[in-house]
CSV table of C-alpha atoms in Angstrom, one decimal:
chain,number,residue,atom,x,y,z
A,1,UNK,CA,0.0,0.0,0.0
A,2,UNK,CA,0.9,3.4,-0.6
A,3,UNK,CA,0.6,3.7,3.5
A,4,UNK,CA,3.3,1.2,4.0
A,5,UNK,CA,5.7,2.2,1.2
A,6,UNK,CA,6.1,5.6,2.7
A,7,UNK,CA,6.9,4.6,6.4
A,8,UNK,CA,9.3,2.0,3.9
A,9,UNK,CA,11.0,4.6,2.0
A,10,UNK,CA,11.4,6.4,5.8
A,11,UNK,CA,13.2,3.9,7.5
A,12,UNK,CA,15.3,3.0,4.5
A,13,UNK,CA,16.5,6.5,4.7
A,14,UNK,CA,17.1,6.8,8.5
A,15,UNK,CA,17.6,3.0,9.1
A,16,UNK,CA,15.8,3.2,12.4
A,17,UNK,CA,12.8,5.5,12.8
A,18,UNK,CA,12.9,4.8,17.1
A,19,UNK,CA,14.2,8.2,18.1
A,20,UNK,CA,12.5,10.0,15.1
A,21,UNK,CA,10.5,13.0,15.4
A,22,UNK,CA,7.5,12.2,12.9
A,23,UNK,CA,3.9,14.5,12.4
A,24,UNK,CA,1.3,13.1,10.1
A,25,UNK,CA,-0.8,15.7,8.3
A,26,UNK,CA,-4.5,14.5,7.8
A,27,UNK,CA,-6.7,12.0,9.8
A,28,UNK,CA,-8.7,9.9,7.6
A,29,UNK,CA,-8.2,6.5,6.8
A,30,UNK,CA,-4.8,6.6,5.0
A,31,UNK,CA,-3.5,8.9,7.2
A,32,UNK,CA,-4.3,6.3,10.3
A,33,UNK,CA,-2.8,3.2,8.5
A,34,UNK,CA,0.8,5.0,8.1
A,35,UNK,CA,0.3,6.2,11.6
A,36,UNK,CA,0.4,2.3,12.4
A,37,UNK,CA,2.9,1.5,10.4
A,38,UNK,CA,5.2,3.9,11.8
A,39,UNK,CA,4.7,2.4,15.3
A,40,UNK,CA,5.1,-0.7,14.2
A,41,UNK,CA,8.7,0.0,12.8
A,42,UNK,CA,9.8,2.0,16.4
A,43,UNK,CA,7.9,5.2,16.5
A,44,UNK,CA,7.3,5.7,19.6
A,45,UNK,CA,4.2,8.7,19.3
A,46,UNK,CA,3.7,11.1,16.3
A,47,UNK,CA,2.2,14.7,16.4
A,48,UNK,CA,-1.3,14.7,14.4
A,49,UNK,CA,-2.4,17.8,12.3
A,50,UNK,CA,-5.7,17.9,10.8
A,51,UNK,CA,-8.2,20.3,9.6
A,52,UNK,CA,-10.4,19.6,12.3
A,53,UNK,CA,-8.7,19.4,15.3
A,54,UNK,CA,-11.1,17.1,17.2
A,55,UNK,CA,-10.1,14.7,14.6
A,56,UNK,CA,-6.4,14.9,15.0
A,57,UNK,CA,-6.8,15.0,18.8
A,58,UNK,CA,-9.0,12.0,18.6
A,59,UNK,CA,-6.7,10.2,16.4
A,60,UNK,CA,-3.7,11.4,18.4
A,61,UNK,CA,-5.1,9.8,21.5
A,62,UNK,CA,-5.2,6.5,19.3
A,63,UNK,CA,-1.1,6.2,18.8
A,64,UNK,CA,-0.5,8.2,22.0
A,65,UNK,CA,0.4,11.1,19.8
A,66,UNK,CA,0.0,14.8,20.1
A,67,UNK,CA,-2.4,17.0,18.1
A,68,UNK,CA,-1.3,19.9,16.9
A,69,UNK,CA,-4.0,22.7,15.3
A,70,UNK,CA,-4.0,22.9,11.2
A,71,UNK,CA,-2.9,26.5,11.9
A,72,UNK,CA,0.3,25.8,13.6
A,73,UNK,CA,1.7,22.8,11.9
A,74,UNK,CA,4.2,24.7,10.0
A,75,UNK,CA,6.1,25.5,13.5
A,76,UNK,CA,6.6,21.7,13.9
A,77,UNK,CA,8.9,21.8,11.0
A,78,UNK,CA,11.3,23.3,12.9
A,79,UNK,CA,12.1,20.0,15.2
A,80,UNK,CA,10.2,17.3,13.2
A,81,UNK,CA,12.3,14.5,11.1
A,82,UNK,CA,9.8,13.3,9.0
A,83,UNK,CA,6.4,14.5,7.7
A,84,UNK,CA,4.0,12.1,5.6
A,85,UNK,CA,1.0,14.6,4.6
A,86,UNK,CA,-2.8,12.5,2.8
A,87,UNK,CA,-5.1,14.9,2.8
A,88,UNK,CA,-7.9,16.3,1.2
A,89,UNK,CA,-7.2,19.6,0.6
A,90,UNK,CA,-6.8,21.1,-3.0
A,91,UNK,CA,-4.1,23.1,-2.8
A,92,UNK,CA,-0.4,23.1,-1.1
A,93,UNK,CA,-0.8,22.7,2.7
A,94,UNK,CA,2.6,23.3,3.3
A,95,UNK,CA,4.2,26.1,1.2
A,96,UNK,CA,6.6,29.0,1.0
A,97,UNK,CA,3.9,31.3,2.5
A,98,UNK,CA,3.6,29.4,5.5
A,99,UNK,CA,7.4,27.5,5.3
A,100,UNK,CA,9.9,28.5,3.8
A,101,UNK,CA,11.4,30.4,6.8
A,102,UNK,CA,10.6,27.7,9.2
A,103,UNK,CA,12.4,25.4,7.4
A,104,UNK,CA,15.5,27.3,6.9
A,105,UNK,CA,15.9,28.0,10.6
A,106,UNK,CA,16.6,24.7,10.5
A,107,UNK,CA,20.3,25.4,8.5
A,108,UNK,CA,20.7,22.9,6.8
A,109,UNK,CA,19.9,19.5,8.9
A,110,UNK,CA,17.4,17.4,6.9
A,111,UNK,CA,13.9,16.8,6.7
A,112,UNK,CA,11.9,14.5,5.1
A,113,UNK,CA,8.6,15.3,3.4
A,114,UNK,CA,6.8,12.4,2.0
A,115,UNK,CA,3.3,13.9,-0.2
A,116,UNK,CA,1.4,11.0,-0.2
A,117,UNK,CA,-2.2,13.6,-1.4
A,118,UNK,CA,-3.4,13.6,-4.8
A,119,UNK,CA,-3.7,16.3,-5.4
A,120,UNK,CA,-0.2,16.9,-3.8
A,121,UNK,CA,0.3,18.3,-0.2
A,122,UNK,CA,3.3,20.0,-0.4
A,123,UNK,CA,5.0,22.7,-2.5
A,124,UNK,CA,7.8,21.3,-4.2
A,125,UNK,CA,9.6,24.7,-4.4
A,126,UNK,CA,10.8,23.7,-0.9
A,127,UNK,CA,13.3,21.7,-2.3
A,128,UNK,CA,15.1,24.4,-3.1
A,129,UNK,CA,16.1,24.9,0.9
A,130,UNK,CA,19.2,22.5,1.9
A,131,UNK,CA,18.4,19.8,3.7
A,132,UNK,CA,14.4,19.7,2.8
A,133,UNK,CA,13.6,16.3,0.5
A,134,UNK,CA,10.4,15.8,-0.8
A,135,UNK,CA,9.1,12.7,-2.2
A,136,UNK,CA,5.7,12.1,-4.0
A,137,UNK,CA,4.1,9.6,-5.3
A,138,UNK,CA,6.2,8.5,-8.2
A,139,UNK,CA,9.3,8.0,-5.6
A,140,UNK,CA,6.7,5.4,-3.8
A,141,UNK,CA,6.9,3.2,-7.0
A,142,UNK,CA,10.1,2.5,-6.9
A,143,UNK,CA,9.7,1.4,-3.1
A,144,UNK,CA,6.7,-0.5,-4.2
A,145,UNK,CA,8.5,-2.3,-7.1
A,146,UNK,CA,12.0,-3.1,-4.8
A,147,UNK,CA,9.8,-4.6,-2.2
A,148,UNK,CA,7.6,-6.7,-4.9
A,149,UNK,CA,10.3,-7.9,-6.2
A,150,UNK,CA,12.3,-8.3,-2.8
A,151,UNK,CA,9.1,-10.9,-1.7
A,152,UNK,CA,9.4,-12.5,-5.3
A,153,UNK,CA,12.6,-13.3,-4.5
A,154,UNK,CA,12.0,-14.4,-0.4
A,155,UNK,CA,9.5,-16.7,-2.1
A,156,UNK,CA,10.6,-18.1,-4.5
A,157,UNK,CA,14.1,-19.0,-2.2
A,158,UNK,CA,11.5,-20.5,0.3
A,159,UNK,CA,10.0,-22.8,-2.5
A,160,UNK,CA,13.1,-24.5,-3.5
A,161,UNK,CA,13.4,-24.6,0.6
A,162,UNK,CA,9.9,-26.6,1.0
A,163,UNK,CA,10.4,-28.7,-2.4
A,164,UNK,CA,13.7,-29.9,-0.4
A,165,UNK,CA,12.5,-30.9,2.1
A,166,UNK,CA,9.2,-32.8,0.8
A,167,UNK,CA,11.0,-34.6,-1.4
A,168,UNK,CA,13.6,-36.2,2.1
A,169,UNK,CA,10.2,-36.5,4.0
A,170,UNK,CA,9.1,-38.5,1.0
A,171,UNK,CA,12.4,-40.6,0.5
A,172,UNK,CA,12.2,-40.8,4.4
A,173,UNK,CA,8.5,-42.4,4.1
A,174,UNK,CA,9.3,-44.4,1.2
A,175,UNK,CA,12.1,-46.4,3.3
A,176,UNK,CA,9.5,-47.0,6.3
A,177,UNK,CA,8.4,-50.5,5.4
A,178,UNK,CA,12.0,-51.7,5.8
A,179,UNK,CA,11.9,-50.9,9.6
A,180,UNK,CA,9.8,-54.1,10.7
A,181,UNK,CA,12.5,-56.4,8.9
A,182,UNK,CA,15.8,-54.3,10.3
A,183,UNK,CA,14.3,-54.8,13.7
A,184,UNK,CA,13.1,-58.7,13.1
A,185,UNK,CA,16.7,-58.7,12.3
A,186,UNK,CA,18.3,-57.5,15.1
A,187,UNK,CA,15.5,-59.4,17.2
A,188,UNK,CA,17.1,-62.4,16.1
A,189,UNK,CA,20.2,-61.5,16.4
A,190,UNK,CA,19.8,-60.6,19.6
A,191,UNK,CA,17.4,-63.8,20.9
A,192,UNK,CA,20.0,-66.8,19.0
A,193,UNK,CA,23.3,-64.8,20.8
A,194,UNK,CA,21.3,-65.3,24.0
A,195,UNK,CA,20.8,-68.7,23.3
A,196,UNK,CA,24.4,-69.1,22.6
A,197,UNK,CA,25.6,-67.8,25.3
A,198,UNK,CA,23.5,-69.5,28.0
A,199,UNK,CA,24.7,-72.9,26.1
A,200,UNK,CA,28.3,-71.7,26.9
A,201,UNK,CA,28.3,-70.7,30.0
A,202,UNK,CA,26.2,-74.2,30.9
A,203,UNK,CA,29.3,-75.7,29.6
A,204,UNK,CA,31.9,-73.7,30.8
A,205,UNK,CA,30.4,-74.5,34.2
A,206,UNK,CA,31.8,-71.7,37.2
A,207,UNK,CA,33.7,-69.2,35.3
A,208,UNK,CA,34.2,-65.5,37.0
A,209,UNK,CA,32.5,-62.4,36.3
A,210,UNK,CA,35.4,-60.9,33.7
A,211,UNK,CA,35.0,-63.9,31.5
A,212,UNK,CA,31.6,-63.3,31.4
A,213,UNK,CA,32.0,-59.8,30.4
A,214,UNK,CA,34.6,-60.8,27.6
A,215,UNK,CA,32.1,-63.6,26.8
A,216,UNK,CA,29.3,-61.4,26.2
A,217,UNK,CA,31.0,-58.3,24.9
A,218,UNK,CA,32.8,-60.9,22.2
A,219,UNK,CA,29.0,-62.2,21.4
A,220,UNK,CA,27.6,-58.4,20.7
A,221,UNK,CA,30.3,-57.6,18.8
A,222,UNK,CA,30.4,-61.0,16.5
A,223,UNK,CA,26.4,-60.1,16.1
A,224,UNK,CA,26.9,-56.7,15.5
A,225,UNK,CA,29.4,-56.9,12.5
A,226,UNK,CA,27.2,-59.9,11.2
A,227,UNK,CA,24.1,-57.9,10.4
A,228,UNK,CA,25.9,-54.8,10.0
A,229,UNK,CA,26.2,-54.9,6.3
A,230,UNK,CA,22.8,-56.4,5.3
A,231,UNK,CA,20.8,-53.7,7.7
A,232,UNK,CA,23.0,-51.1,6.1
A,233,UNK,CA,22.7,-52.4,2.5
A,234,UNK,CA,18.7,-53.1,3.4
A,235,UNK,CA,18.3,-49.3,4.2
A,236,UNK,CA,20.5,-47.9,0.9
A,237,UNK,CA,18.2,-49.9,-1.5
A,238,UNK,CA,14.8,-48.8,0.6
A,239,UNK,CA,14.9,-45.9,-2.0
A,240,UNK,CA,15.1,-47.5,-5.3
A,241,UNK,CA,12.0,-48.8,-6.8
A,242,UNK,CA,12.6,-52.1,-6.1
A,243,UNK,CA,13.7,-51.6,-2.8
A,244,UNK,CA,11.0,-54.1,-0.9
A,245,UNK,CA,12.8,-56.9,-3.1
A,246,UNK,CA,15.5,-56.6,-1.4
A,247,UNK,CA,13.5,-56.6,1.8
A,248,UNK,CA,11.7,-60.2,0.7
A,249,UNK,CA,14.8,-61.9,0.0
A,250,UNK,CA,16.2,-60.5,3.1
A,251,UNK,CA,13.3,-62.1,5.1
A,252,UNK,CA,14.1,-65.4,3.1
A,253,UNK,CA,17.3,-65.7,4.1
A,254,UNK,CA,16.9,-64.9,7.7
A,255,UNK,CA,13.8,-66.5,7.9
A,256,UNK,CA,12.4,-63.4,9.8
A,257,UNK,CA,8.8,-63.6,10.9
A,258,UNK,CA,7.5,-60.2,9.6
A,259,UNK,CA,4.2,-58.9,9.0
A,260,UNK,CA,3.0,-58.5,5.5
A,261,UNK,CA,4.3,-54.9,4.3
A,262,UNK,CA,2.2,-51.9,3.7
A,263,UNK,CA,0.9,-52.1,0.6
A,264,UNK,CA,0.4,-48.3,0.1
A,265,UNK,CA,4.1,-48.1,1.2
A,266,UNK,CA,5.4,-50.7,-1.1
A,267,UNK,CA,3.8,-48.6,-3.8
A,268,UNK,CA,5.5,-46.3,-3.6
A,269,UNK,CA,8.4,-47.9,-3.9
């Protein structure tokens, strides 16, 4: 909006707008928006001019503001930073007449006039003081068209972000139905070692606890390194499109007493 691209080009200009001095010149409904805008980028209040000062006080009260009469706004040129003027008028509300020698009081240290009207607000022969810029409309375009194209860009970086990381949650849930036969697997791995090792200690008769450390860390590491390679192998292939074969013949070989597979899952693969 045309609200938001002046408080934009603003802050672009000073960087931070916290411990700027900013009056708005009109209270309607345009005039309101950049007031909230401006508080939402660190302006803290903001002095309110308006034809009709109940309006400006009213709206002042709004953003903890001050309202200042439409009389005596050009004063506040002398100590404001930035002035964004929508209103209705038809003719220059701030001019020579009223400004010029306000605004060279201030020698020199700028101000910022943003004319946000149609018809225009402000005078533009009070460019010719140093340190007074004035921006209209037409300036707002190019704020409009950097931050169009700033969002463009945001979005389309986030895409390829999202695209990413659908396709590892899909490559994730594809490999899924290999997870009941890694840990039938290990299962029974883990049940014939224990087996194994109750036959050999049976036979070994009264041995002391260190050899039955070494027994048992001997049998997790011989089980270990046995499946190692088929569960790693088993969880490579879980992406290709015949990945579940792999899974079957696994199962075969180990005998493993699985459930049948997901069908949906194996689908997909």
């Amino acid at each position: 909006s045309v609200s938001y691209a002046a408080v934009e080009l603003a802050r672009n200009i000073f960087g931070s707008l916290n411990d700027k001095t900013v009056m708005v010149i009109g209270a309607g409904e345009m005039s309101e928006l950049t007031t909230k805008y401006l508080m939402q980028n660190g302006v803290s209040s903001v002095i309110v001019s308006n034809r009709s000062y109940e309006k400006a006080v009213k709206m002042a009260e709004d953003f903890n503001g001050r309202a200042v009469k439409f009389d005596k706004l050009a004063t506040e040129l002398l100590t404001t930073d930035i002035v964004i003027s929508c209103t209705a008028a038809t003719h220059y509300v701030i001019r020579p007449s009223n400004s010029w020698g306000i605004l060279q009081k201030r020698k020199g240290k700028d101000i910022i006039l943003i004319d946000i009207a149609v018809p225009r607000d402000i005078d533009p022969a009070l460019q010719e003081i140093r340190g007074v810029n004035i921006y209209d409309i037409d300036d707002l375009e190019n704020v409009v068209d950097a931050n169009y194209f700033a969002r463009r860009k945001a979005a389309s970086a986030a895409k390829g972000i999202i695209d990413l990381e659908i396709e590892k949650f899909n490559e994730w849930l594809g490999t899924l139905y290999v997870v009941p036969v890694i840990s039938a697997i290990k299962q029974k791995g883990e049940l014939i070692k224990q087996q194994e090792m109750r036959r050999a200690f049976n036979k070994l008769g009264n041995i002391s606890e260190h050899e039955i450390k070494v027994i048992s860390s001997m049998a997790n590491s011989i089980v270990n390194q046995l499946l190692h390679f088929p569960v790693v192998t088993l969880k490579e292939m879980a992406t290709c499109n015949d990945g579940h074969l792999y899974a079957e013949v696994l199962k075969d070989l180990f005998a493993l007493e699985v459930g049948e597979f997901n069908e949906e899952i194996k689908t997909r693969n």
